[in-house]
PDB file of C-alpha atoms and ligand atoms in Angstrom:
ATOM      1  CA  MET A   1     114.217 131.940  15.819  1.00  0.00           C
ATOM      2  CA  GLN A   2     111.486 129.595  14.610  1.00  0.00           C
ATOM      3  CA  LYS A   3     108.000 130.853  15.407  1.00  0.00           C
ATOM      4  CA  SER A   4     105.750 128.600  17.419  1.00  0.00           C
ATOM      5  CA  VAL A   5     102.066 128.338  18.115  1.00  0.00           C
ATOM      6  CA  THR A   6     100.942 126.867  21.433  1.00  0.00           C
ATOM      7  CA  LYS A   7      97.654 128.665  22.058  1.00  0.00           C
ATOM      8  CA  ALA A   8      94.329 128.020  20.363  1.00  0.00           C
ATOM      9  CA  VAL A   9      90.998 129.809  20.545  1.00  0.00           C
ATOM     10  CA  ILE A  10      87.871 127.707  20.146  1.00  0.00           C
ATOM     11  CA  PRO A  11      84.665 129.763  20.017  1.00  0.00           C
ATOM     12  CA  VAL A  12      81.778 127.772  21.514  1.00  0.00           C
ATOM     13  CA  ALA A  13      79.255 130.516  22.239  1.00  0.00           C
ATOM     14  CA  GLY A  14      77.052 129.860  19.184  1.00  0.00           C
ATOM     15  CA  LEU A  15      73.350 129.093  19.630  1.00  0.00           C
ATOM     16  CA  GLY A  16      73.307 126.071  17.332  1.00  0.00           C
ATOM     17  CA  THR A  17      70.153 127.198  15.542  1.00  0.00           C
ATOM     18  CA  ARG A  18      70.801 124.909  12.573  1.00  0.00           C
ATOM     19  CA  VAL A  19      70.566 121.772  14.720  1.00  0.00           C
ATOM     20  CA  LEU A  20      67.563 122.672  16.860  1.00  0.00           C
ATOM     21  CA  PRO A  21      65.741 121.228  18.732  1.00  0.00           C
ATOM     22  CA  ALA A  22      68.696 118.927  19.556  1.00  0.00           C
ATOM     23  CA  SER A  23      70.767 121.885  20.756  1.00  0.00           C
ATOM     24  CA  LYS A  24      68.046 123.522  22.870  1.00  0.00           C
ATOM     25  CA  ALA A  25      69.258 122.321  26.270  1.00  0.00           C
ATOM     26  CA  ILE A  26      72.710 120.949  25.418  1.00  0.00           C
ATOM     27  CA  PRO A  27      75.467 122.810  23.586  1.00  0.00           C
ATOM     28  CA  LYS A  28      75.707 121.708  19.944  1.00  0.00           C
ATOM     29  CA  GLU A  29      79.415 121.095  20.624  1.00  0.00           C
ATOM     30  CA  MET A  30      78.376 118.318  23.042  1.00  0.00           C
ATOM     31  CA  MET A  31      76.403 116.380  20.448  1.00  0.00           C
ATOM     32  CA  PRO A  32      78.074 112.993  19.974  1.00  0.00           C
ATOM     33  CA  VAL A  33      79.721 111.640  16.876  1.00  0.00           C
ATOM     34  CA  VAL A  34      79.802 107.881  17.551  1.00  0.00           C
ATOM     35  CA  ASP A  35      81.039 107.944  21.175  1.00  0.00           C
ATOM     36  CA  LYS A  36      82.600 111.361  21.711  1.00  0.00           C
ATOM     37  CA  PRO A  37      81.181 114.876  21.666  1.00  0.00           C
ATOM     38  CA  VAL A  38      82.197 116.937  18.639  1.00  0.00           C
ATOM     39  CA  ILE A  39      84.267 119.291  20.815  1.00  0.00           C
ATOM     40  CA  GLN A  40      86.453 116.407  22.006  1.00  0.00           C
ATOM     41  CA  TYR A  41      87.542 115.600  18.432  1.00  0.00           C
ATOM     42  CA  VAL A  42      88.403 119.259  17.882  1.00  0.00           C
ATOM     43  CA  ILE A  43      90.417 119.584  21.095  1.00  0.00           C
ATOM     44  CA  GLU A  44      92.236 116.305  20.413  1.00  0.00           C
ATOM     45  CA  GLU A  45      93.100 117.616  16.944  1.00  0.00           C
ATOM     46  CA  ALA A  46      94.544 120.804  18.480  1.00  0.00           C
ATOM     47  CA  VAL A  47      96.547 118.876  21.083  1.00  0.00           C
ATOM     48  CA  ALA A  48      97.932 116.499  18.427  1.00  0.00           C
ATOM     49  CA  ALA A  49      99.159 119.571  16.511  1.00  0.00           C
ATOM     50  CA  GLY A  50     101.124 120.818  19.538  1.00  0.00           C
ATOM     51  CA  ILE A  51      98.643 123.169  21.188  1.00  0.00           C
ATOM     52  CA  LYS A  52      99.140 123.473  24.954  1.00  0.00           C
ATOM     53  CA  ASP A  53      96.742 126.247  25.989  1.00  0.00           C
ATOM     54  CA  ILE A  54      93.143 126.169  24.821  1.00  0.00           C
ATOM     55  CA  VAL A  55      90.855 129.138  25.262  1.00  0.00           C
ATOM     56  CA  LEU A  56      87.149 128.357  25.023  1.00  0.00           C
ATOM     57  CA  VAL A  57      85.023 131.401  24.250  1.00  0.00           C
ATOM     58  CA  THR A  58      81.732 130.491  25.799  1.00  0.00           C
ATOM     59  CA  ARG A  59      78.462 131.823  27.248  1.00  0.00           C
ATOM     60  CA  SER A  60      75.790 130.818  29.746  1.00  0.00           C
ATOM     61  CA  GLY A  61      74.321 127.364  29.209  1.00  0.00           C
ATOM     62  CA  LYS A  62      77.597 125.891  27.948  1.00  0.00           C
ATOM     63  CA  ALA A  63      79.085 124.673  31.238  1.00  0.00           C
ATOM     64  CA  SER A  64      78.815 121.002  30.232  1.00  0.00           C
ATOM     65  CA  ILE A  65      81.696 121.606  27.791  1.00  0.00           C
ATOM     66  CA  GLU A  66      84.009 122.531  30.679  1.00  0.00           C
ATOM     67  CA  ASP A  67      82.670 119.636  32.764  1.00  0.00           C
ATOM     68  CA  HIS A  68      83.484 117.189  29.980  1.00  0.00           C
ATOM     69  CA  PHE A  69      87.183 118.015  30.215  1.00  0.00           C
ATOM     70  CA  ASP A  70      87.212 118.074  34.013  1.00  0.00           C
ATOM     71  CA  CYS A  71      87.595 115.200  36.459  1.00  0.00           C
ATOM     72  CA  HIS A  72      84.334 113.328  37.317  1.00  0.00           C
ATOM     73  CA  TYR A  73      85.314 111.955  40.681  1.00  0.00           C
ATOM     74  CA  GLU A  74      82.172 109.912  41.428  1.00  0.00           C
ATOM     75  CA  LEU A  75      82.066 108.256  38.005  1.00  0.00           C
ATOM     76  CA  GLU A  76      85.781 107.522  38.020  1.00  0.00           C
ATOM     77  CA  SER A  77      85.803 105.914  41.463  1.00  0.00           C
ATOM     78  CA  GLU A  78      82.731 103.845  40.568  1.00  0.00           C
ATOM     79  CA  LEU A  79      84.349 102.586  37.334  1.00  0.00           C
ATOM     80  CA  GLU A  80      87.548 101.858  39.219  1.00  0.00           C
ATOM     81  CA  ARG A  81      85.652  99.930  41.914  1.00  0.00           C
ATOM     82  CA  LYS A  82      83.969  97.823  39.216  1.00  0.00           C
ATOM     83  CA  GLY A  83      87.278  97.243  37.408  1.00  0.00           C
ATOM     84  CA  LYS A  84      86.026  98.822  34.164  1.00  0.00           C
ATOM     85  CA  ILE A  85      89.467 100.038  33.242  1.00  0.00           C
ATOM     86  CA  THR A  86      89.021 100.654  29.496  1.00  0.00           C
ATOM     87  CA  ILE A  87      85.967 102.850  30.048  1.00  0.00           C
ATOM     88  CA  LEU A  88      87.724 104.523  32.968  1.00  0.00           C
ATOM     89  CA  ASP A  89      90.650 105.421  30.705  1.00  0.00           C
ATOM     90  CA  SER A  90      88.300 106.888  28.119  1.00  0.00           C
ATOM     91  CA  VAL A  91      86.764 109.296  30.640  1.00  0.00           C
ATOM     92  CA  ARG A  92      89.866 110.008  32.704  1.00  0.00           C
ATOM     93  CA  ASN A  93      92.566 110.771  30.192  1.00  0.00           C
ATOM     94  CA  ILE A  94      90.847 113.025  27.709  1.00  0.00           C
ATOM     95  CA  LEU A  95      93.452 115.769  28.049  1.00  0.00           C
ATOM     96  CA  PRO A  96      97.179 115.300  28.621  1.00  0.00           C
ATOM     97  CA  SER A  97      98.187 116.937  31.901  1.00  0.00           C
ATOM     98  CA  ALA A  98     100.385 119.481  30.082  1.00  0.00           C
ATOM     99  CA  VAL A  99      97.331 120.952  28.318  1.00  0.00           C
ATOM    100  CA  SER A 100      95.216 123.633  29.979  1.00  0.00           C
ATOM    101  CA  ILE A 101      91.752 124.914  29.200  1.00  0.00           C
ATOM    102  CA  THR A 102      90.773 128.475  30.043  1.00  0.00           C
ATOM    103  CA  VAL A 103      87.275 129.821  29.631  1.00  0.00           C
ATOM    104  CA  VAL A 104      86.285 133.361  28.701  1.00  0.00           C
ATOM    105  CA  ARG A 105      82.782 134.603  28.081  1.00  0.00           C
ATOM    106  CA  GLN A 106      81.350 136.366  25.059  1.00  0.00           C
ATOM    107  CA  HIS A 107      78.582 138.487  26.520  1.00  0.00           C
ATOM    108  CA  LYS A 108      77.006 139.485  23.217  1.00  0.00           C
ATOM    109  CA  ALA A 109      76.653 137.489  19.992  1.00  0.00           C
ATOM    110  CA  LEU A 110      78.401 140.029  17.753  1.00  0.00           C
ATOM    111  CA  GLY A 111      80.056 137.560  15.385  1.00  0.00           C
ATOM    112  CA  LEU A 112      83.050 135.227  15.032  1.00  0.00           C
ATOM    113  CA  GLY A 113      85.578 138.079  14.934  1.00  0.00           C
ATOM    114  CA  HIS A 114      84.190 139.457  18.192  1.00  0.00           C
ATOM    115  CA  ALA A 115      84.285 135.987  19.806  1.00  0.00           C
ATOM    116  CA  ILE A 116      87.970 135.628  18.925  1.00  0.00           C
ATOM    117  CA  LEU A 117      88.699 139.108  20.284  1.00  0.00           C
ATOM    118  CA  CYS A 118      87.237 138.040  23.659  1.00  0.00           C
ATOM    119  CA  ALA A 119      90.293 135.737  24.005  1.00  0.00           C
ATOM    120  CA  ALA A 120      92.786 138.593  23.440  1.00  0.00           C
ATOM    121  CA  PRO A 121      93.794 139.029  27.121  1.00  0.00           C
ATOM    122  CA  ILE A 122      94.871 135.376  27.244  1.00  0.00           C
ATOM    123  CA  ILE A 123      96.491 135.193  23.810  1.00  0.00           C
ATOM    124  CA  GLY A 124      98.573 138.316  24.462  1.00  0.00           C
ATOM    125  CA  ASN A 125     101.189 139.113  21.863  1.00  0.00           C
ATOM    126  CA  GLU A 126     101.512 135.589  20.452  1.00  0.00           C
ATOM    127  CA  ASP A 127     100.544 133.967  17.187  1.00  0.00           C
ATOM    128  CA  PHE A 128      97.584 131.681  17.790  1.00  0.00           C
ATOM    129  CA  ALA A 129      95.415 129.003  16.260  1.00  0.00           C
ATOM    130  CA  VAL A 130      91.647 129.150  15.826  1.00  0.00           C
ATOM    131  CA  LEU A 131      89.534 126.020  15.486  1.00  0.00           C
ATOM    132  CA  LEU A 132      85.834 126.300  14.743  1.00  0.00           C
ATOM    133  CA  PRO A 133      84.124 123.489  16.627  1.00  0.00           C
ATOM    134  CA  ASP A 134      81.348 122.794  14.097  1.00  0.00           C
ATOM    135  CA  MET A 135      83.867 121.565  11.594  1.00  0.00           C
ATOM    136  CA  LEU A 136      85.322 118.081  11.985  1.00  0.00           C
ATOM    137  CA  ILE A 137      88.489 117.611   9.985  1.00  0.00           C
ATOM    138  CA  ASN A 138      88.837 113.954   9.133  1.00  0.00           C
ATOM    139  CA  SER A 139      92.439 113.015   8.394  1.00  0.00           C
ATOM    140  CA  TYR A 140      91.841 109.241   8.463  1.00  0.00           C
ATOM    141  CA  GLY A 141      94.448 107.338   6.457  1.00  0.00           C
ATOM    142  CA  LEU A 142      96.796 110.312   6.063  1.00  0.00           C
ATOM    143  CA  ASP A 143     100.379 110.170   7.342  1.00  0.00           C
ATOM    144  CA  ARG A 144      99.759 113.326   9.298  1.00  0.00           C
ATOM    145  CA  ALA A 145      96.616 115.211  10.360  1.00  0.00           C
ATOM    146  CA  ASP A 146      95.914 118.305   8.278  1.00  0.00           C
ATOM    147  CA  LEU A 147      96.270 120.703  11.220  1.00  0.00           C
ATOM    148  CA  THR A 148      99.661 119.192  12.074  1.00  0.00           C
ATOM    149  CA  SER A 149     100.793 119.675   8.457  1.00  0.00           C
ATOM    150  CA  MET A 150      99.491 123.233   8.547  1.00  0.00           C
ATOM    151  CA  VAL A 151     101.503 123.964  11.710  1.00  0.00           C
ATOM    152  CA  GLU A 152     104.577 122.690   9.846  1.00  0.00           C
ATOM    153  CA  ALA A 153     103.768 125.000   6.922  1.00  0.00           C
ATOM    154  CA  TYR A 154     103.551 127.876   9.423  1.00  0.00           C
ATOM    155  CA  HIS A 155     106.964 126.927  10.861  1.00  0.00           C
ATOM    156  CA  SER A 156     108.647 126.710   7.472  1.00  0.00           C
ATOM    157  CA  SER A 157     107.042 129.806   5.925  1.00  0.00           C
ATOM    158  CA  GLY A 158     106.887 131.949   9.072  1.00  0.00           C
ATOM    159  CA  CYS A 159     103.496 133.266   8.027  1.00  0.00           C
ATOM    160  CA  GLY A 160      99.877 132.686   9.031  1.00  0.00           C
ATOM    161  CA  GLN A 161      98.021 129.784   7.444  1.00  0.00           C
ATOM    162  CA  ILE A 162      94.339 129.346   6.697  1.00  0.00           C
ATOM    163  CA  MET A 163      93.042 125.899   5.858  1.00  0.00           C
ATOM    164  CA  VAL A 164      90.924 125.716   2.715  1.00  0.00           C
ATOM    165  CA  GLU A 165      89.124 123.119   0.673  1.00  0.00           C
ATOM    166  CA  PRO A 166      87.282 123.363  -2.628  1.00  0.00           C
ATOM    167  CA  VAL A 167      83.477 123.344  -2.406  1.00  0.00           C
ATOM    168  CA  PRO A 168      80.865 123.276  -5.185  1.00  0.00           C
ATOM    169  CA  MET A 169      80.623 126.811  -6.626  1.00  0.00           C
ATOM    170  CA  GLU A 170      76.917 127.043  -5.667  1.00  0.00           C
ATOM    171  CA  HIS A 171      77.886 126.707  -1.966  1.00  0.00           C
ATOM    172  CA  VAL A 172      80.524 129.456  -1.765  1.00  0.00           C
ATOM    173  CA  ASP A 173      78.055 131.907  -0.227  1.00  0.00           C
ATOM    174  CA  ARG A 174      78.112 129.820   2.997  1.00  0.00           C
ATOM    175  CA  TYR A 175      81.825 130.375   3.650  1.00  0.00           C
ATOM    176  CA  GLY A 176      84.781 132.698   3.720  1.00  0.00           C
ATOM    177  CA  VAL A 177      86.463 132.330   0.323  1.00  0.00           C
ATOM    178  CA  VAL A 178      90.100 132.968  -0.606  1.00  0.00           C
ATOM    179  CA  ASP A 179      91.825 133.819  -3.856  1.00  0.00           C
ATOM    180  CA  CYS A 180      95.489 132.923  -4.414  1.00  0.00           C
ATOM    181  CA  SER A 181      95.862 135.090  -7.531  1.00  0.00           C
ATOM    182  CA  GLY A 182      93.882 132.474  -9.440  1.00  0.00           C
ATOM    183  CA  LYS A 183      96.455 129.774  -8.658  1.00  0.00           C
ATOM    184  CA  ASP A 184      95.437 126.154  -8.083  1.00  0.00           C
ATOM    185  CA  ILE A 185      96.930 124.739  -4.874  1.00  0.00           C
ATOM    186  CA  SER A 186      97.585 121.000  -4.539  1.00  0.00           C
ATOM    187  CA  SER A 187      96.548 119.109  -1.405  1.00  0.00           C
ATOM    188  CA  GLY A 188      99.095 119.591   1.365  1.00  0.00           C
ATOM    189  CA  GLU A 189     100.503 122.756  -0.234  1.00  0.00           C
ATOM    190  CA  SER A 190     100.238 126.434   0.695  1.00  0.00           C
ATOM    191  CA  ALA A 191     100.065 129.534  -1.496  1.00  0.00           C
ATOM    192  CA  ASP A 192      99.948 133.270  -0.822  1.00  0.00           C
ATOM    193  CA  ILE A 193      96.448 134.673  -0.507  1.00  0.00           C
ATOM    194  CA  SER A 194      95.776 137.718  -2.664  1.00  0.00           C
ATOM    195  CA  ARG A 195      92.201 138.356  -1.504  1.00  0.00           C
ATOM    196  CA  MET A 196      89.546 136.948   0.773  1.00  0.00           C
ATOM    197  CA  VAL A 197      85.877 137.644   1.228  1.00  0.00           C
ATOM    198  CA  GLU A 198      83.258 136.459   3.704  1.00  0.00           C
ATOM    199  CA  LYS A 199      80.201 134.749   2.216  1.00  0.00           C
ATOM    200  CA  PRO A 200      80.421 136.209  -1.303  1.00  0.00           C
ATOM    201  CA  ALA A 201      77.478 136.006  -3.698  1.00  0.00           C
ATOM    202  CA  VAL A 202      77.930 132.957  -5.934  1.00  0.00           C
ATOM    203  CA  ASP A 203      78.480 135.102  -9.051  1.00  0.00           C
ATOM    204  CA  LYS A 204      80.995 137.368  -7.256  1.00  0.00           C
ATOM    205  CA  ALA A 205      83.141 134.726  -5.534  1.00  0.00           C
ATOM    206  CA  PRO A 206      86.846 134.929  -6.436  1.00  0.00           C
ATOM    207  CA  SER A 207      87.227 131.112  -6.274  1.00  0.00           C
ATOM    208  CA  ASN A 208      85.649 128.008  -4.765  1.00  0.00           C
ATOM    209  CA  LEU A 209      88.349 127.641  -2.082  1.00  0.00           C
ATOM    210  CA  SER A 210      86.409 127.831   1.175  1.00  0.00           C
ATOM    211  CA  ILE A 211      87.824 128.481   4.635  1.00  0.00           C
ATOM    212  CA  ASN A 212      87.009 125.370   6.654  1.00  0.00           C
ATOM    213  CA  GLY A 213      87.536 126.615  10.193  1.00  0.00           C
ATOM    214  CA  ARG A 214      91.236 126.068  10.955  1.00  0.00           C
ATOM    215  CA  TYR A 215      93.568 129.045  11.172  1.00  0.00           C
ATOM    216  CA  ILE A 216      97.049 129.904  12.436  1.00  0.00           C
ATOM    217  CA  LEU A 217      97.095 133.634  12.783  1.00  0.00           C
ATOM    218  CA  PRO A 218      99.607 136.365  13.530  1.00  0.00           C
ATOM    219  CA  ALA A 219      99.186 138.098  16.900  1.00  0.00           C
ATOM    220  CA  ARG A 220      98.452 141.319  14.983  1.00  0.00           C
ATOM    221  CA  ILE A 221      94.996 139.979  14.018  1.00  0.00           C
ATOM    222  CA  MET A 222      93.800 140.688  17.577  1.00  0.00           C
ATOM    223  CA  GLU A 223      94.743 144.358  17.128  1.00  0.00           C
ATOM    224  CA  LEU A 224      92.957 144.525  13.791  1.00  0.00           C
ATOM    225  CA  LEU A 225      89.836 142.892  15.246  1.00  0.00           C
ATOM    226  CA  LYS A 226      89.484 145.790  17.687  1.00  0.00           C
ATOM    227  CA  ASP A 227      88.763 148.062  14.711  1.00  0.00           C
ATOM    228  CA  THR A 228      86.867 145.624  12.502  1.00  0.00           C
ATOM    229  CA  LYS A 229      83.391 146.897  11.658  1.00  0.00           C
ATOM    230  CA  PRO A 230      80.379 144.616  11.214  1.00  0.00           C
ATOM    231  CA  GLY A 231      80.429 142.971   7.796  1.00  0.00           C
ATOM    232  CA  ALA A 232      78.512 140.039   6.259  1.00  0.00           C
ATOM    233  CA  GLY A 233      75.303 139.327   8.185  1.00  0.00           C
ATOM    234  CA  GLY A 234      75.874 142.473  10.296  1.00  0.00           C
ATOM    235  CA  GLU A 235      78.508 140.561  12.316  1.00  0.00           C
ATOM    236  CA  ILE A 236      82.147 141.329  13.143  1.00  0.00           C
ATOM    237  CA  GLN A 237      83.901 138.895  10.833  1.00  0.00           C
ATOM    238  CA  LEU A 238      87.299 137.269  11.330  1.00  0.00           C
ATOM    239  CA  THR A 239      87.655 137.147   7.540  1.00  0.00           C
ATOM    240  CA  ASP A 240      87.466 140.961   7.368  1.00  0.00           C
ATOM    241  CA  ALA A 241      90.297 141.357   9.919  1.00  0.00           C
ATOM    242  CA  MET A 242      92.388 138.863   7.918  1.00  0.00           C
ATOM    243  CA  ALA A 243      91.625 140.782   4.709  1.00  0.00           C
ATOM    244  CA  ASP A 244      92.858 143.957   6.442  1.00  0.00           C
ATOM    245  CA  TYR A 245      96.034 142.127   7.456  1.00  0.00           C
ATOM    246  CA  LEU A 246      96.769 141.385   3.781  1.00  0.00           C
ATOM    247  CA  ILE A 247      97.386 145.101   3.255  1.00  0.00           C
ATOM    248  CA  GLU A 248     100.392 144.958   5.603  1.00  0.00           C
ATOM    249  CA  GLY A 249     101.467 141.304   5.664  1.00  0.00           C
ATOM    250  CA  LYS A 250     101.237 137.878   4.127  1.00  0.00           C
ATOM    251  CA  LEU A 251      98.854 135.007   4.814  1.00  0.00           C
ATOM    252  CA  GLN A 252      98.821 131.674   3.054  1.00  0.00           C
ATOM    253  CA  ALA A 253      96.033 129.256   2.180  1.00  0.00           C
ATOM    254  CA  PHE A 254      96.803 125.654   3.105  1.00  0.00           C
ATOM    255  CA  HIS A 255      94.931 123.150   0.936  1.00  0.00           C
ATOM    256  CA  MET A 256      93.817 120.289   3.183  1.00  0.00           C
ATOM    257  CA  SER A 257      94.192 116.625   2.191  1.00  0.00           C
ATOM    258  CA  GLY A 258      91.407 115.122   4.310  1.00  0.00           C
ATOM    259  CA  LYS A 259      87.728 115.935   4.392  1.00  0.00           C
ATOM    260  CA  THR A 260      85.596 118.357   6.422  1.00  0.00           C
ATOM    261  CA  TYR A 261      82.254 117.493   8.007  1.00  0.00           C
ATOM    262  CA  ASP A 262      80.142 120.435   9.146  1.00  0.00           C
ATOM    263  CA  CYS A 263      78.420 119.172  12.291  1.00  0.00           C
ATOM    264  CA  GLY A 264      76.597 122.486  12.651  1.00  0.00           C
ATOM    265  CA  ASN A 265      74.055 121.304  10.095  1.00  0.00           C
ATOM    266  CA  LYS A 266      71.945 118.164  10.088  1.00  0.00           C
ATOM    267  CA  THR A 267      73.318 116.529   6.934  1.00  0.00           C
ATOM    268  CA  GLY A 268      76.963 117.168   7.826  1.00  0.00           C
ATOM    269  CA  TYR A 269      76.362 115.823  11.329  1.00  0.00           C
ATOM    270  CA  LEU A 270      74.763 112.629  10.007  1.00  0.00           C
ATOM    271  CA  GLN A 271      77.561 112.174   7.474  1.00  0.00           C
ATOM    272  CA  ALA A 272      80.144 112.571  10.241  1.00  0.00           C
ATOM    273  CA  ASN A 273      78.444 109.877  12.310  1.00  0.00           C
ATOM    274  CA  ILE A 274      78.493 107.484   9.363  1.00  0.00           C
ATOM    275  CA  ILE A 275      82.107 108.164   8.384  1.00  0.00           C
ATOM    276  CA  TYR A 276      83.489 108.154  11.938  1.00  0.00           C
ATOM    277  CA  GLY A 277      81.385 105.064  12.682  1.00  0.00           C
ATOM    278  CA  LEU A 278      82.948 103.319   9.674  1.00  0.00           C
ATOM    279  CA  GLN A 279      86.403 104.274  10.987  1.00  0.00           C
ATOM    280  CA  HIS A 280      85.795 103.166  14.578  1.00  0.00           C
ATOM    281  CA  ASP A 281      87.030  99.720  15.686  1.00  0.00           C
ATOM    282  CA  GLU A 282      83.903  98.934  17.673  1.00  0.00           C
ATOM    283  CA  THR A 283      81.330  99.957  15.078  1.00  0.00           C
ATOM    284  CA  ALA A 284      82.987  99.631  11.646  1.00  0.00           C
ATOM    285  CA  GLU A 285      82.000  96.041  10.807  1.00  0.00           C
ATOM    286  CA  SER A 286      78.409  96.134  12.013  1.00  0.00           C
ATOM    287  CA  LEU A 287      77.777  99.544  10.452  1.00  0.00           C
ATOM    288  CA  LYS A 288      79.245  98.398   7.134  1.00  0.00           C
ATOM    289  CA  ALA A 289      76.963  95.352   7.157  1.00  0.00           C
ATOM    290  CA  PHE A 290      73.962  97.521   8.026  1.00  0.00           C
ATOM    291  CA  ILE A 291      74.683  99.962   5.171  1.00  0.00           C
ATOM    292  CA  LYS A 292      75.209  97.101   2.720  1.00  0.00           C
ATOM    293  CA  ASP A 293      71.774  95.696   3.573  1.00  0.00           C
ATOM    294  CA  LEU A 294      69.955  99.001   3.249  1.00  0.00           C
ATOM    295  CA  LYS A 295      67.294  98.973   0.556  1.00  0.00           C
ATOM    296  CA  LEU A 296      67.354 102.556  -0.749  1.00  0.00           C
TER     297      LEU A 296
HETATM  298  C1  G1P B 301      82.617 130.938   9.731  1.00  0.00           C
HETATM  299  C2  G1P B 301      83.624 131.853   9.021  1.00  0.00           C
HETATM  300  C3  G1P B 301      83.755 131.474   7.562  1.00  0.00           C
HETATM  301  C4  G1P B 301      84.122 130.007   7.429  1.00  0.00           C
HETATM  302  C5  G1P B 301      83.097 129.150   8.166  1.00  0.00           C
HETATM  303  C6  G1P B 301      83.528 127.699   8.186  1.00  0.00           C
HETATM  304  O1  G1P B 301      81.337 131.196   9.228  1.00  0.00           O
HETATM  305  O2  G1P B 301      83.197 133.181   9.167  1.00  0.00           O
HETATM  306  O3  G1P B 301      84.725 132.266   6.931  1.00  0.00           O
HETATM  307  O4  G1P B 301      84.174 129.626   6.064  1.00  0.00           O
HETATM  308  O5  G1P B 301      82.958 129.577   9.533  1.00  0.00           O
HETATM  309  O6  G1P B 301      82.552 126.959   8.839  1.00  0.00           O
HETATM  310  P1  G1P B 301      80.013 130.665  10.001  1.00  0.00           P
HETATM  311  O7  G1P B 301      79.865 129.238   9.653  1.00  0.00           O
HETATM  312  O8  G1P B 301      80.260 130.887  11.461  1.00  0.00           O
HETATM  313  O9  G1P B 301      78.901 131.506   9.459  1.00  0.00           O
END
């Protein structure tokens, strides 16, 4: 029987220290890129790839994320009364009715691996996706979004997939890094991972293929996370649980075709606003003209 993945974990409990003071009183996931909060792009990406059940791993102070995906009765009836149907549609139909969002809390900031483990009671014994909400995956102009292609790779190979993209060698210490026995992978292709390491020193990194925050993982990872000890930065790392899994099973790296924007840092966030603004019907022309006129 073909395996399927319908559940996704999205950890949103981070403090957003790299984008302070903007993220002091609002979750960093609610910061807008053009006209939508970052988290909406990420959830839409998951839904487009076939995800039906989304588990947000959250903490106090993050309730506006749940509110964003809930009904806003007062606003909706006011927009309806005024006949503002296009705007009404944009606030009313964010999630298809077949998609559910469940919220669990991470009571202590013990790391990404620990955040994912908090979703274990809801994931149960099923393979699951993980999407890190800082990272926007831009698949503009591609036939198919990268996550959708990665789900297909999971279906055809039957094994877990981790999305990767090459980064400049001097930046590898910011990411989890994978090695596919030294093999080069073409865009849109997958290859078996031989090794992976979280935030390696630049001179010790096995490659420049960085994990960009999209995973389809075997259910077994939840078991392994229970025993994963703190690693890089003193935190319980998802990468370490995946590295343990390699001893008993196979994971593949999926080389993305689009481009990642890290909205958890100021430059990546600004770049995302420019790129998504240039790809948005309402803003593309005026933004293009503005950029053309800039005297740098
Ligand atoms: C996390 C992961 C890392 C991955 C990165 C992508 O690190 O642990 O493997 O490359 O996300 O953004 P963080 O950015 O939370 O330190």
